[in-house]
Amino acid sequence: MAKGQTPGNDVIMPLRIFHNGATFDHAAAQSPFAHLGTRDRDNPAHRFDYPGKAFTLLCAARELQEYVASAPRGEGVQSPLQPITMVGSSRYASESELLKIHSTAYLQALKEAATVSRARVEAGQDPFIEFGREADVTPGTYDAARHSVGTAFDAIDAVLQSQQTSTFALVWPPGHHAEPDRAMGFCYLSTAALAAAYAQDHRVQVRPGQPNRVVIIDIDHHRGNGTANGIRGKNGLFLVDMTYRSPYDEVSNRYLDEVREYPYTRDDAALGISKHPVCSAPNILSLEFDGFQKTTTVLDAFVATALPFVRSINPDIVLWSLGLDAAKGDPLGGLGLLPSAYYTLIKGMRLALPHARHCGVLEGGYDPRISGRCLKPALMALHDDPGDVRSRLFAQYHEAFLA
Ligand SMILES: [Zn+2]
């Protein structure tokens, strides 16, 4: 295939970023009726996940957009960059769409919690309701989560209904810990699993007469337990879950069962904690790392294990469940990825799967500065022509992804 071409497209289309920024802009962040994030129980003045954090990432994406717009282009310029487009989504997933993964009872409980929180605000009381494990509900939580899912649906539509080959959904709140019947880890609705199911049953079929095949690649530091439980055993939906493995729950001071596992960052080996059974299924590949890693260790394992698994599936759509907390230095994660690792993984898979559409969905990331530094190369990897080599680290793995 000629450089710059994908099947059915004469040229690589520039990246389109969909966002639900209306949910987390400054005005929303200051409204007591918004989704306010999740509070740190040990330090109630501090929030783990909050609108301002998401807004910082939206600003980082806008900086990248400006950089790309000002890059030199024209005759003789190597790899001229096409503009990046940003689209504010106004779409909210409907309840019937959410029922593909979540239960009626769970959705009802989530809505009711938001209603109770609203009444508390109106009565001048504390709005934070401990709804799930590290997942507080405030008045706007249900709608904000539906907005995240709707925005991801817009990103899926764009890669299926147009010549767009890659898109990104910059959304908040995140979703990959939300299970069919419970909220956890700042997540309320299982955005990646819902987007994958939506893509699978989309009226636009990449291979006419066949449901679309979707692989979710979760590169968040933590296990995508919600995504895994949402798609476990479902035909045509697959998950590669890259995760730091810790079997120990610091909160309950005990080992977790395999379904609910939700790792933390403590150095387990130093604590003398042994390993726990792997959370897996035939359509799920858990790519686990014991403790913090060098970037090349993670990439080597990905190339050796995940790449052949994804190649064997030959997906129509790759859905990146993009956790920026796998970056070195993240306060709640920190598996050890350098920013260029995000570029290398995404770019490499675009190169390895020239027929696939790629769509990203934002998950965790808890130091806005570090997260912003990793978001930009991830977006550039979705934006670039797959043939370009812009990173020294990617150059090391270029041949492995092509092979
Ligand atoms: Zn995470």
mmCIF file of C-alpha atoms and ligand atoms in Angstrom:
data_model
loop_
_atom_site.group_PDB
_atom_site.id
_atom_site.type_symbol
_atom_site.label_atom_id
_atom_site.label_comp_id
_atom_site.label_asym_id
_atom_site.label_seq_id
_atom_site.Cartn_x
_atom_site.Cartn_y
_atom_site.Cartn_z
ATOM 1 C CA MET A 1 0.000 0.000 0.000
ATOM 2 C CA ALA A 2 1.366 3.432 -0.860
ATOM 3 C CA LYS A 3 2.429 5.680 1.981
ATOM 4 C CA GLY A 4 -0.410 7.928 3.081
ATOM 5 C CA GLN A 5 -3.125 5.545 1.965
ATOM 6 C CA THR A 6 -5.578 3.354 3.816
ATOM 7 C CA PRO A 7 -8.149 1.065 2.255
ATOM 8 C CA GLY A 8 -11.044 3.041 0.896
ATOM 9 C CA ASN A 9 -9.266 6.335 1.562
ATOM 10 C CA ASP A 10 -7.009 8.210 -0.794
ATOM 11 C CA VAL A 11 -5.434 10.257 1.991
ATOM 12 C CA ILE A 12 -5.032 10.012 5.739
ATOM 13 C CA MET A 13 -7.668 12.220 7.312
ATOM 14 C CA PRO A 14 -6.461 14.533 10.082
ATOM 15 C CA LEU A 15 -7.450 13.681 13.632
ATOM 16 C CA ARG A 16 -10.796 14.774 15.018
ATOM 17 C CA ILE A 17 -11.032 15.142 18.794
ATOM 18 C CA PHE A 18 -14.515 15.009 20.302
ATOM 19 C CA HIS A 19 -14.865 16.285 23.839
ATOM 20 C CA ASN A 20 -17.518 16.824 26.474
ATOM 21 C CA GLY A 21 -15.787 19.956 27.729
ATOM 22 C CA ALA A 22 -19.104 21.568 28.649
ATOM 23 C CA THR A 23 -19.128 19.101 31.531
ATOM 24 C CA PHE A 24 -15.795 20.180 32.954
ATOM 25 C CA ASP A 25 -15.164 23.768 31.889
ATOM 26 C CA HIS A 26 -14.580 26.441 34.522
ATOM 27 C CA ALA A 27 -18.247 27.400 34.837
ATOM 28 C CA ALA A 28 -19.340 23.789 35.326
ATOM 29 C CA ALA A 29 -16.561 23.189 37.822
ATOM 30 C CA GLN A 30 -17.883 26.008 39.984
ATOM 31 C CA SER A 31 -21.529 24.952 39.866
ATOM 32 C CA PRO A 32 -22.659 22.927 42.868
ATOM 33 C CA PHE A 33 -25.061 21.100 40.533
ATOM 34 C CA ALA A 34 -22.281 19.735 38.309
ATOM 35 C CA HIS A 35 -20.427 16.439 38.548
ATOM 36 C CA LEU A 36 -17.835 17.417 41.126
ATOM 37 C CA GLY A 37 -15.609 14.338 41.068
ATOM 38 C CA THR A 38 -14.597 12.062 43.939
ATOM 39 C CA ARG A 39 -13.285 13.189 47.283
ATOM 40 C CA ASP A 40 -10.295 11.750 49.099
ATOM 41 C CA ARG A 41 -11.773 10.176 52.251
ATOM 42 C CA ASP A 42 -8.565 10.726 54.200
ATOM 43 C CA ASN A 43 -8.379 14.353 53.205
ATOM 44 C CA PRO A 44 -11.850 15.694 52.294
ATOM 45 C CA ALA A 45 -10.435 18.997 51.077
ATOM 46 C CA HIS A 46 -8.662 17.081 48.304
ATOM 47 C CA ARG A 47 -10.309 15.402 45.309
ATOM 48 C CA PHE A 48 -8.695 12.567 43.370
ATOM 49 C CA ASP A 49 -10.637 13.317 40.242
ATOM 50 C CA TYR A 50 -12.106 16.716 39.510
ATOM 51 C CA PRO A 51 -13.319 18.928 36.664
ATOM 52 C CA GLY A 52 -10.204 21.142 36.624
ATOM 53 C CA LYS A 53 -7.997 18.135 35.919
ATOM 54 C CA ALA A 54 -10.030 17.266 32.852
ATOM 55 C CA PHE A 55 -10.022 20.901 31.758
ATOM 56 C CA THR A 56 -6.212 20.939 31.894
ATOM 57 C CA LEU A 57 -6.141 18.026 29.459
ATOM 58 C CA LEU A 58 -8.526 19.810 27.133
ATOM 59 C CA CYS A 59 -6.089 22.754 27.198
ATOM 60 C CA ALA A 60 -3.198 20.383 26.404
ATOM 61 C CA ALA A 61 -5.127 19.093 23.387
ATOM 62 C CA ARG A 62 -5.742 22.684 22.266
ATOM 63 C CA GLU A 63 -2.027 23.455 22.590
ATOM 64 C CA LEU A 64 -1.280 20.515 20.321
ATOM 65 C CA GLN A 65 -3.921 21.717 17.883
ATOM 66 C CA GLU A 66 -2.221 25.149 17.762
ATOM 67 C CA TYR A 67 1.225 23.619 17.361
ATOM 68 C CA VAL A 68 0.035 21.507 14.451
ATOM 69 C CA ALA A 69 -1.745 24.489 12.859
ATOM 70 C CA SER A 70 1.466 26.523 12.981
ATOM 71 C CA ALA A 71 3.752 23.752 11.656
ATOM 72 C CA PRO A 72 5.377 24.526 8.305
ATOM 73 C CA ARG A 73 3.679 23.069 5.282
ATOM 74 C CA GLY A 74 3.930 23.293 1.558
ATOM 75 C CA GLU A 75 6.160 22.087 -1.235
ATOM 76 C CA GLY A 76 9.390 20.498 -0.029
ATOM 77 C CA VAL A 77 8.290 20.266 3.598
ATOM 78 C CA GLN A 78 8.657 16.781 4.997
ATOM 79 C CA SER A 79 5.424 15.316 6.334
ATOM 80 C CA PRO A 80 3.257 18.450 6.380
ATOM 81 C CA LEU A 81 0.760 18.254 9.221
ATOM 82 C CA GLN A 82 -2.929 18.524 8.546
ATOM 83 C CA PRO A 83 -4.975 20.558 11.018
ATOM 84 C CA ILE A 84 -6.499 18.816 14.036
ATOM 85 C CA THR A 85 -10.215 19.462 14.484
ATOM 86 C CA MET A 86 -11.868 19.712 17.878
ATOM 87 C CA VAL A 87 -15.594 19.170 18.252
ATOM 88 C CA GLY A 88 -17.622 19.820 21.388
ATOM 89 C CA SER A 89 -20.143 16.998 21.613
ATOM 90 C CA SER A 90 -23.693 17.605 22.763
ATOM 91 C CA ARG A 91 -24.626 13.947 22.736
ATOM 92 C CA TYR A 92 -25.818 12.028 25.779
ATOM 93 C CA ALA A 93 -26.153 8.244 25.615
ATOM 94 C CA SER A 94 -29.749 7.154 26.058
ATOM 95 C CA GLU A 95 -30.865 4.743 28.736
ATOM 96 C CA SER A 96 -31.589 2.063 26.134
ATOM 97 C CA GLU A 97 -28.025 2.417 24.845
ATOM 98 C CA LEU A 98 -26.644 2.092 28.392
ATOM 99 C CA LEU A 99 -28.644 -1.107 28.930
ATOM 100 C CA LYS A 100 -26.329 -2.919 26.517
ATOM 101 C CA ILE A 101 -23.858 -3.168 29.394
ATOM 102 C CA HIS A 102 -25.542 -1.915 32.582
ATOM 103 C CA SER A 103 -28.533 -3.227 34.499
ATOM 104 C CA THR A 104 -31.805 -1.320 34.878
ATOM 105 C CA ALA A 105 -31.504 -1.445 38.663
ATOM 106 C CA TYR A 106 -28.007 0.020 38.605
ATOM 107 C CA LEU A 107 -28.976 2.906 36.308
ATOM 108 C CA GLN A 108 -31.977 3.634 38.507
ATOM 109 C CA ALA A 109 -29.784 3.719 41.626
ATOM 110 C CA LEU A 110 -27.292 6.051 39.940
ATOM 111 C CA LYS A 111 -30.053 8.457 38.852
ATOM 112 C CA GLU A 112 -31.627 8.406 42.303
ATOM 113 C CA ALA A 113 -28.294 9.160 43.983
ATOM 114 C CA ALA A 114 -27.850 12.217 41.745
ATOM 115 C CA THR A 115 -31.376 13.369 42.642
ATOM 116 C CA VAL A 116 -30.674 12.990 46.372
ATOM 117 C CA SER A 117 -27.430 14.944 45.976
ATOM 118 C CA ARG A 118 -29.275 17.754 44.194
ATOM 119 C CA ALA A 119 -31.759 17.969 47.068
ATOM 120 C CA ARG A 120 -28.844 18.178 49.480
ATOM 121 C CA VAL A 121 -27.320 21.093 47.568
ATOM 122 C CA GLU A 122 -30.667 22.895 47.609
ATOM 123 C CA ALA A 123 -30.841 22.328 51.377
ATOM 124 C CA GLY A 124 -27.313 23.726 51.798
ATOM 125 C CA GLN A 125 -25.853 20.332 52.721
ATOM 126 C CA ASP A 126 -22.758 18.429 51.592
ATOM 127 C CA PRO A 127 -23.485 17.090 48.043
ATOM 128 C CA PHE A 128 -20.996 14.195 48.017
ATOM 129 C CA ILE A 129 -22.635 10.778 48.244
ATOM 130 C CA GLU A 130 -20.447 7.697 48.637
ATOM 131 C CA PHE A 131 -22.088 5.697 45.879
ATOM 132 C CA GLY A 132 -19.377 3.242 44.853
ATOM 133 C CA ARG A 133 -15.922 2.401 45.949
ATOM 134 C CA GLU A 134 -14.054 5.650 45.325
ATOM 135 C CA ALA A 135 -16.904 6.914 43.168
ATOM 136 C CA ASP A 136 -18.877 9.772 44.700
ATOM 137 C CA VAL A 137 -22.124 10.944 43.175
ATOM 138 C CA THR A 138 -22.993 14.646 43.042
ATOM 139 C CA PRO A 139 -25.936 16.289 41.204
ATOM 140 C CA GLY A 140 -24.475 16.196 37.678
ATOM 141 C CA THR A 141 -22.810 12.784 37.844
ATOM 142 C CA TYR A 142 -25.327 10.708 35.877
ATOM 143 C CA ASP A 143 -25.622 13.265 33.094
ATOM 144 C CA ALA A 144 -21.868 13.871 32.932
ATOM 145 C CA ALA A 145 -21.236 10.134 32.595
ATOM 146 C CA ARG A 146 -23.922 9.852 29.884
ATOM 147 C CA HIS A 147 -22.227 12.787 28.137
ATOM 148 C CA SER A 148 -18.880 10.937 28.206
ATOM 149 C CA VAL A 149 -20.494 7.888 26.609
ATOM 150 C CA GLY A 150 -22.373 9.968 24.012
ATOM 151 C CA THR A 151 -19.141 11.734 23.073
ATOM 152 C CA ALA A 152 -17.422 8.375 22.598
ATOM 153 C CA PHE A 153 -20.337 7.352 20.329
ATOM 154 C CA ASP A 154 -19.702 10.491 18.241
ATOM 155 C CA ALA A 155 -16.058 9.447 17.891
ATOM 156 C CA ILE A 156 -17.133 5.960 16.758
ATOM 157 C CA ASP A 157 -19.594 7.417 14.240
ATOM 158 C CA ALA A 158 -16.827 9.550 12.769
ATOM 159 C CA VAL A 159 -14.547 6.586 12.054
ATOM 160 C CA LEU A 160 -17.383 4.538 10.581
ATOM 161 C CA GLN A 161 -19.434 7.113 8.706
ATOM 162 C CA SER A 162 -16.671 9.201 7.152
ATOM 163 C CA GLN A 163 -13.183 8.820 5.763
ATOM 164 C CA GLN A 164 -11.858 9.583 9.226
ATOM 165 C CA THR A 165 -9.400 6.830 10.168
ATOM 166 C CA SER A 166 -8.737 7.955 13.737
ATOM 167 C CA THR A 167 -10.590 9.950 16.370
ATOM 168 C CA PHE A 168 -10.305 10.647 20.067
ATOM 169 C CA ALA A 169 -12.952 11.161 22.750
ATOM 170 C CA LEU A 170 -11.518 13.474 25.405
ATOM 171 C CA VAL A 171 -14.099 12.768 28.073
ATOM 172 C CA TRP A 172 -14.614 13.084 31.799
ATOM 173 C CA PRO A 173 -15.661 11.243 33.950
ATOM 174 C CA PRO A 174 -13.715 8.135 32.878
ATOM 175 C CA GLY A 175 -15.323 4.691 32.614
ATOM 176 C CA HIS A 176 -13.114 1.599 32.650
ATOM 177 C CA HIS A 177 -13.702 0.660 36.319
ATOM 178 C CA ALA A 178 -17.505 0.933 36.057
ATOM 179 C CA GLU A 179 -18.967 -2.559 36.095
ATOM 180 C CA PRO A 180 -22.421 -3.539 34.815
ATOM 181 C CA ASP A 181 -23.846 -3.112 38.306
ATOM 182 C CA ARG A 182 -21.451 -0.946 40.292
ATOM 183 C CA ALA A 183 -19.458 2.261 40.201
ATOM 184 C CA MET A 184 -15.794 2.250 41.190
ATOM 185 C CA GLY A 185 -12.619 4.256 40.865
ATOM 186 C CA PHE A 186 -14.192 7.558 39.694
ATOM 187 C CA CYS A 187 -16.111 5.635 36.978
ATOM 188 C CA TYR A 188 -19.918 5.332 36.675
ATOM 189 C CA LEU A 189 -20.674 4.110 33.147
ATOM 190 C CA SER A 190 -18.473 1.699 31.234
ATOM 191 C CA THR A 191 -17.612 4.058 28.378
ATOM 192 C CA ALA A 192 -15.155 1.828 26.490
ATOM 193 C CA ALA A 193 -17.340 -1.287 26.712
ATOM 194 C CA LEU A 194 -20.420 0.701 25.669
ATOM 195 C CA ALA A 195 -18.541 2.305 22.762
ATOM 196 C CA ALA A 196 -17.253 -1.103 21.660
ATOM 197 C CA ALA A 197 -20.764 -2.587 21.734
ATOM 198 C CA TYR A 198 -22.078 0.459 19.861
ATOM 199 C CA ALA A 199 -19.353 0.071 17.219
ATOM 200 C CA GLN A 200 -19.995 -3.644 16.877
ATOM 201 C CA ASP A 201 -23.695 -3.194 16.111
ATOM 202 C CA HIS A 202 -23.246 -0.026 14.044
ATOM 203 C CA ARG A 203 -25.319 0.216 10.881
ATOM 204 C CA VAL A 204 -22.079 0.897 8.971
ATOM 205 C CA GLN A 205 -20.339 -2.451 8.650
ATOM 206 C CA VAL A 206 -16.694 -2.431 7.620
ATOM 207 C CA ARG A 207 -17.163 -5.953 6.200
ATOM 208 C CA PRO A 208 -20.678 -5.906 4.776
ATOM 209 C CA GLY A 209 -22.937 -8.496 6.353
ATOM 210 C CA GLN A 210 -20.737 -8.924 9.444
ATOM 211 C CA PRO A 211 -20.842 -7.125 12.796
ATOM 212 C CA ASN A 212 -17.755 -4.990 13.300
ATOM 213 C CA ARG A 213 -14.931 -6.621 15.242
ATOM 214 C CA VAL A 214 -13.602 -4.410 18.022
ATOM 215 C CA VAL A 215 -10.480 -4.709 20.149
ATOM 216 C CA ILE A 216 -10.183 -2.477 23.199
ATOM 217 C CA ILE A 217 -6.577 -1.827 24.247
ATOM 218 C CA ASP A 218 -6.557 -0.532 27.803
ATOM 219 C CA ILE A 219 -3.256 1.132 28.649
ATOM 220 C CA ASP A 220 -4.299 2.595 31.982
ATOM 221 C CA HIS A 221 -2.089 1.722 34.960
ATOM 222 C CA HIS A 222 -5.043 0.055 36.669
ATOM 223 C CA ARG A 223 -7.013 -2.960 35.581
ATOM 224 C CA GLY A 224 -9.947 -2.234 33.278
ATOM 225 C CA ASN A 225 -12.174 -4.380 35.490
ATOM 226 C CA GLY A 226 -15.383 -2.677 34.347
ATOM 227 C CA THR A 227 -14.554 -3.047 30.672
ATOM 228 C CA ALA A 228 -13.575 -6.683 31.239
ATOM 229 C CA ASN A 229 -16.783 -7.513 33.046
ATOM 230 C CA GLY A 230 -18.825 -5.625 30.464
ATOM 231 C CA ILE A 231 -17.508 -7.587 27.483
ATOM 232 C CA ARG A 232 -16.465 -10.871 29.100
ATOM 233 C CA GLY A 233 -17.446 -13.784 26.851
ATOM 234 C CA LYS A 234 -19.093 -11.577 24.195
ATOM 235 C CA ASN A 235 -18.488 -12.583 20.592
ATOM 236 C CA GLY A 236 -16.634 -10.095 18.426
ATOM 237 C CA LEU A 237 -15.468 -7.895 21.334
ATOM 238 C CA PHE A 238 -11.953 -8.267 22.710
ATOM 239 C CA LEU A 239 -9.808 -6.628 25.357
ATOM 240 C CA VAL A 240 -6.079 -6.287 25.860
ATOM 241 C CA ASP A 241 -5.738 -5.036 29.401
ATOM 242 C CA MET A 242 -2.310 -3.737 30.253
ATOM 243 C CA THR A 243 -2.111 -3.376 33.980
ATOM 244 C CA TYR A 244 0.047 -3.069 37.018
ATOM 245 C CA ARG A 245 -0.810 -6.094 39.084
ATOM 246 C CA SER A 246 -1.394 -5.805 42.751
ATOM 247 C CA PRO A 247 -3.571 -8.323 44.523
ATOM 248 C CA TYR A 248 -3.894 -6.309 47.652
ATOM 249 C CA ASP A 249 -6.629 -3.898 48.584
ATOM 250 C CA GLU A 250 -5.251 -1.300 50.915
ATOM 251 C CA VAL A 251 -8.721 -0.073 51.787
ATOM 252 C CA SER A 252 -10.142 -3.355 53.063
ATOM 253 C CA ASN A 253 -6.734 -4.676 54.124
ATOM 254 C CA ARG A 254 -7.305 -8.009 52.387
ATOM 255 C CA TYR A 255 -6.844 -9.861 49.099
ATOM 256 C CA LEU A 256 -9.473 -9.121 46.479
ATOM 257 C CA ASP A 257 -11.372 -11.719 44.515
ATOM 258 C CA GLU A 258 -10.374 -11.927 40.893
ATOM 259 C CA VAL A 259 -13.434 -10.203 39.436
ATOM 260 C CA ARG A 260 -13.268 -7.152 41.671
ATOM 261 C CA GLU A 261 -9.530 -6.749 41.578
ATOM 262 C CA TYR A 262 -8.545 -3.140 41.305
ATOM 263 C CA PRO A 263 -4.846 -2.664 41.879
ATOM 264 C CA TYR A 264 -3.049 -0.043 43.844
ATOM 265 C CA THR A 265 0.431 1.321 43.563
ATOM 266 C CA ARG A 266 2.080 0.066 46.738
ATOM 267 C CA ASP A 267 5.150 -2.065 46.199
ATOM 268 C CA ASP A 268 3.633 -5.466 46.924
ATOM 269 C CA ALA A 269 6.871 -7.410 46.850
ATOM 270 C CA ALA A 270 8.299 -5.176 49.550
ATOM 271 C CA LEU A 271 5.221 -5.911 51.637
ATOM 272 C CA GLY A 272 5.703 -9.655 51.174
ATOM 273 C CA ILE A 273 2.418 -10.034 49.278
ATOM 274 C CA SER A 274 2.155 -12.928 46.863
ATOM 275 C CA LYS A 275 0.421 -13.085 43.497
ATOM 276 C CA HIS A 276 -3.252 -13.400 42.802
ATOM 277 C CA PRO A 277 -4.972 -15.394 39.995
ATOM 278 C CA VAL A 278 -5.217 -13.580 36.687
ATOM 279 C CA CYS A 279 -8.537 -12.013 35.717
ATOM 280 C CA SER A 280 -9.090 -13.345 32.222
ATOM 281 C CA ALA A 281 -11.410 -14.914 29.628
ATOM 282 C CA PRO A 282 -10.941 -16.205 26.057
ATOM 283 C CA ASN A 283 -11.711 -12.737 24.655
ATOM 284 C CA ILE A 284 -9.524 -10.945 27.235
ATOM 285 C CA LEU A 285 -5.751 -10.796 27.317
ATOM 286 C CA SER A 286 -4.359 -9.490 30.588
ATOM 287 C CA LEU A 287 -0.898 -8.097 30.078
ATOM 288 C CA GLU A 288 0.283 -7.836 33.647
ATOM 289 C CA PHE A 289 3.305 -6.220 35.200
ATOM 290 C CA ASP A 290 4.472 -6.904 38.700
ATOM 291 C CA GLY A 291 5.674 -3.600 40.023
ATOM 292 C CA PHE A 292 7.042 -0.572 38.246
ATOM 293 C CA GLN A 293 8.721 -1.085 34.881
ATOM 294 C CA LYS A 294 11.055 0.392 32.354
ATOM 295 C CA THR A 295 9.260 1.655 29.245
ATOM 296 C CA THR A 296 11.114 -0.843 27.056
ATOM 297 C CA THR A 297 10.064 -3.753 29.309
ATOM 298 C CA VAL A 298 6.417 -2.797 28.778
ATOM 299 C CA LEU A 299 6.845 -2.318 25.044
ATOM 300 C CA ASP A 300 8.757 -5.600 24.650
ATOM 301 C CA ALA A 301 5.956 -7.469 26.451
ATOM 302 C CA PHE A 302 3.308 -5.720 24.357
ATOM 303 C CA VAL A 303 5.053 -6.619 21.107
ATOM 304 C CA ALA A 304 5.633 -10.225 22.203
ATOM 305 C CA THR A 305 2.143 -10.932 23.571
ATOM 306 C CA ALA A 306 -0.498 -8.345 22.700
ATOM 307 C CA LEU A 307 0.544 -7.660 19.127
ATOM 308 C CA PRO A 308 0.091 -11.280 17.907
ATOM 309 C CA PHE A 309 -3.221 -11.539 19.817
ATOM 310 C CA VAL A 310 -4.598 -8.398 18.154
ATOM 311 C CA ARG A 311 -3.223 -9.374 14.742
ATOM 312 C CA SER A 312 -4.968 -12.752 14.997
ATOM 313 C CA ILE A 313 -8.287 -10.969 15.613
ATOM 314 C CA ASN A 314 -7.752 -8.583 12.698
ATOM 315 C CA PRO A 315 -10.118 -5.980 14.153
ATOM 316 C CA ASP A 316 -12.113 -3.431 12.208
ATOM 317 C CA ILE A 317 -11.810 -0.959 15.071
ATOM 318 C CA VAL A 318 -9.184 -0.519 17.774
ATOM 319 C CA LEU A 319 -10.555 1.351 20.758
ATOM 320 C CA TRP A 320 -7.796 2.802 22.931
ATOM 321 C CA SER A 321 -8.841 3.028 26.564
ATOM 322 C CA LEU A 322 -6.187 5.595 27.267
ATOM 323 C CA GLY A 323 -5.043 5.910 30.857
ATOM 324 C CA LEU A 324 -2.379 8.551 31.306
ATOM 325 C CA ASP A 325 -1.710 7.305 34.844
ATOM 326 C CA ALA A 326 0.573 4.570 33.466
ATOM 327 C CA ALA A 327 3.053 7.416 32.969
ATOM 328 C CA LYS A 328 6.152 7.518 35.113
ATOM 329 C CA GLY A 329 5.519 9.725 38.138
ATOM 330 C CA ASP A 330 1.717 9.627 38.221
ATOM 331 C CA PRO A 331 0.665 9.840 41.894
ATOM 332 C CA LEU A 332 -2.038 7.126 41.688
ATOM 333 C CA GLY A 333 -0.374 4.978 39.049
ATOM 334 C CA GLY A 334 3.039 5.311 37.547
ATOM 335 C CA LEU A 335 3.666 1.941 35.884
ATOM 336 C CA GLY A 336 6.637 3.657 34.266
ATOM 337 C CA LEU A 337 5.756 4.732 30.712
ATOM 338 C CA LEU A 338 7.593 7.650 29.173
ATOM 339 C CA PRO A 339 5.479 9.991 27.001
ATOM 340 C CA SER A 340 7.030 8.521 23.857
ATOM 341 C CA ALA A 341 5.724 5.073 24.848
ATOM 342 C CA TYR A 342 2.154 6.292 24.253
ATOM 343 C CA TYR A 343 3.209 7.422 20.803
ATOM 344 C CA THR A 344 5.006 4.162 20.096
ATOM 345 C CA LEU A 345 2.144 1.879 21.161
ATOM 346 C CA ILE A 346 -0.553 3.709 19.222
ATOM 347 C CA LYS A 347 1.510 4.501 16.175
ATOM 348 C CA GLY A 348 2.839 0.971 16.096
ATOM 349 C CA MET A 349 -0.627 -0.531 16.111
ATOM 350 C CA ARG A 350 -1.744 1.827 13.359
ATOM 351 C CA LEU A 351 1.179 0.574 11.337
ATOM 352 C CA ALA A 352 0.536 -3.074 12.217
ATOM 353 C CA LEU A 353 -3.181 -2.857 11.355
ATOM 354 C CA PRO A 354 -3.450 -0.623 8.281
ATOM 355 C CA HIS A 355 -7.060 -1.671 7.690
ATOM 356 C CA ALA A 356 -8.314 -0.779 11.159
ATOM 357 C CA ARG A 357 -9.909 2.438 12.357
ATOM 358 C CA HIS A 358 -8.525 3.764 15.646
ATOM 359 C CA CYS A 359 -10.540 5.562 18.255
ATOM 360 C CA GLY A 360 -9.258 6.689 21.673
ATOM 361 C CA VAL A 361 -11.199 7.260 24.891
ATOM 362 C CA LEU A 362 -9.629 9.042 27.870
ATOM 363 C CA GLU A 363 -9.416 7.183 31.197
ATOM 364 C CA GLY A 364 -7.208 7.952 34.252
ATOM 365 C CA GLY A 365 -4.360 10.380 34.876
ATOM 366 C CA TYR A 366 -3.841 12.228 38.160
ATOM 367 C CA ASP A 367 -1.020 14.691 37.684
ATOM 368 C CA PRO A 368 -2.336 17.143 35.075
ATOM 369 C CA ARG A 369 1.163 18.214 34.054
ATOM 370 C CA ILE A 370 2.414 14.652 33.493
ATOM 371 C CA SER A 371 -0.882 13.620 31.889
ATOM 372 C CA GLY A 372 -0.708 16.533 29.447
ATOM 373 C CA ARG A 373 2.829 15.560 28.490
ATOM 374 C CA CYS A 374 1.609 12.054 27.606
ATOM 375 C CA LEU A 375 -1.681 13.034 25.985
ATOM 376 C CA LYS A 376 0.043 15.033 23.260
ATOM 377 C CA PRO A 377 2.196 12.180 21.860
ATOM 378 C CA ALA A 378 -0.810 9.852 22.095
ATOM 379 C CA LEU A 379 -2.853 12.280 20.001
ATOM 380 C CA MET A 380 0.043 12.786 17.576
ATOM 381 C CA ALA A 381 0.210 9.023 17.076
ATOM 382 C CA LEU A 382 -3.461 9.065 16.080
ATOM 383 C CA HIS A 383 -2.894 12.108 13.882
ATOM 384 C CA ASP A 384 0.265 11.249 11.994
ATOM 385 C CA ASP A 385 0.554 9.349 8.814
ATOM 386 C CA PRO A 386 1.330 5.823 10.100
ATOM 387 C CA GLY A 387 4.422 5.704 7.905
ATOM 388 C CA ASP A 388 6.177 8.650 9.566
ATOM 389 C CA VAL A 389 8.754 7.982 12.252
ATOM 390 C CA ARG A 390 8.883 10.912 14.657
ATOM 391 C CA SER A 391 10.225 9.300 17.814
ATOM 392 C CA ARG A 392 13.508 7.567 18.560
ATOM 393 C CA LEU A 393 11.699 5.037 20.747
ATOM 394 C CA PHE A 394 9.204 4.269 17.985
ATOM 395 C CA ALA A 395 12.081 3.803 15.547
ATOM 396 C CA GLN A 396 13.353 0.989 17.802
ATOM 397 C CA TYR A 397 10.041 -0.868 17.492
ATOM 398 C CA HIS A 398 9.135 0.129 13.945
ATOM 399 C CA GLU A 399 10.215 -3.159 12.397
ATOM 400 C CA ALA A 400 8.490 -5.262 15.074
ATOM 401 C CA PHE A 401 5.135 -3.609 14.327
ATOM 402 C CA LEU A 402 5.648 -3.987 10.575
ATOM 403 C CA ALA A 403 6.663 -7.657 10.749
HETATM 404 ZN ZN ZN B 1 -6.078 4.312 36.282
#
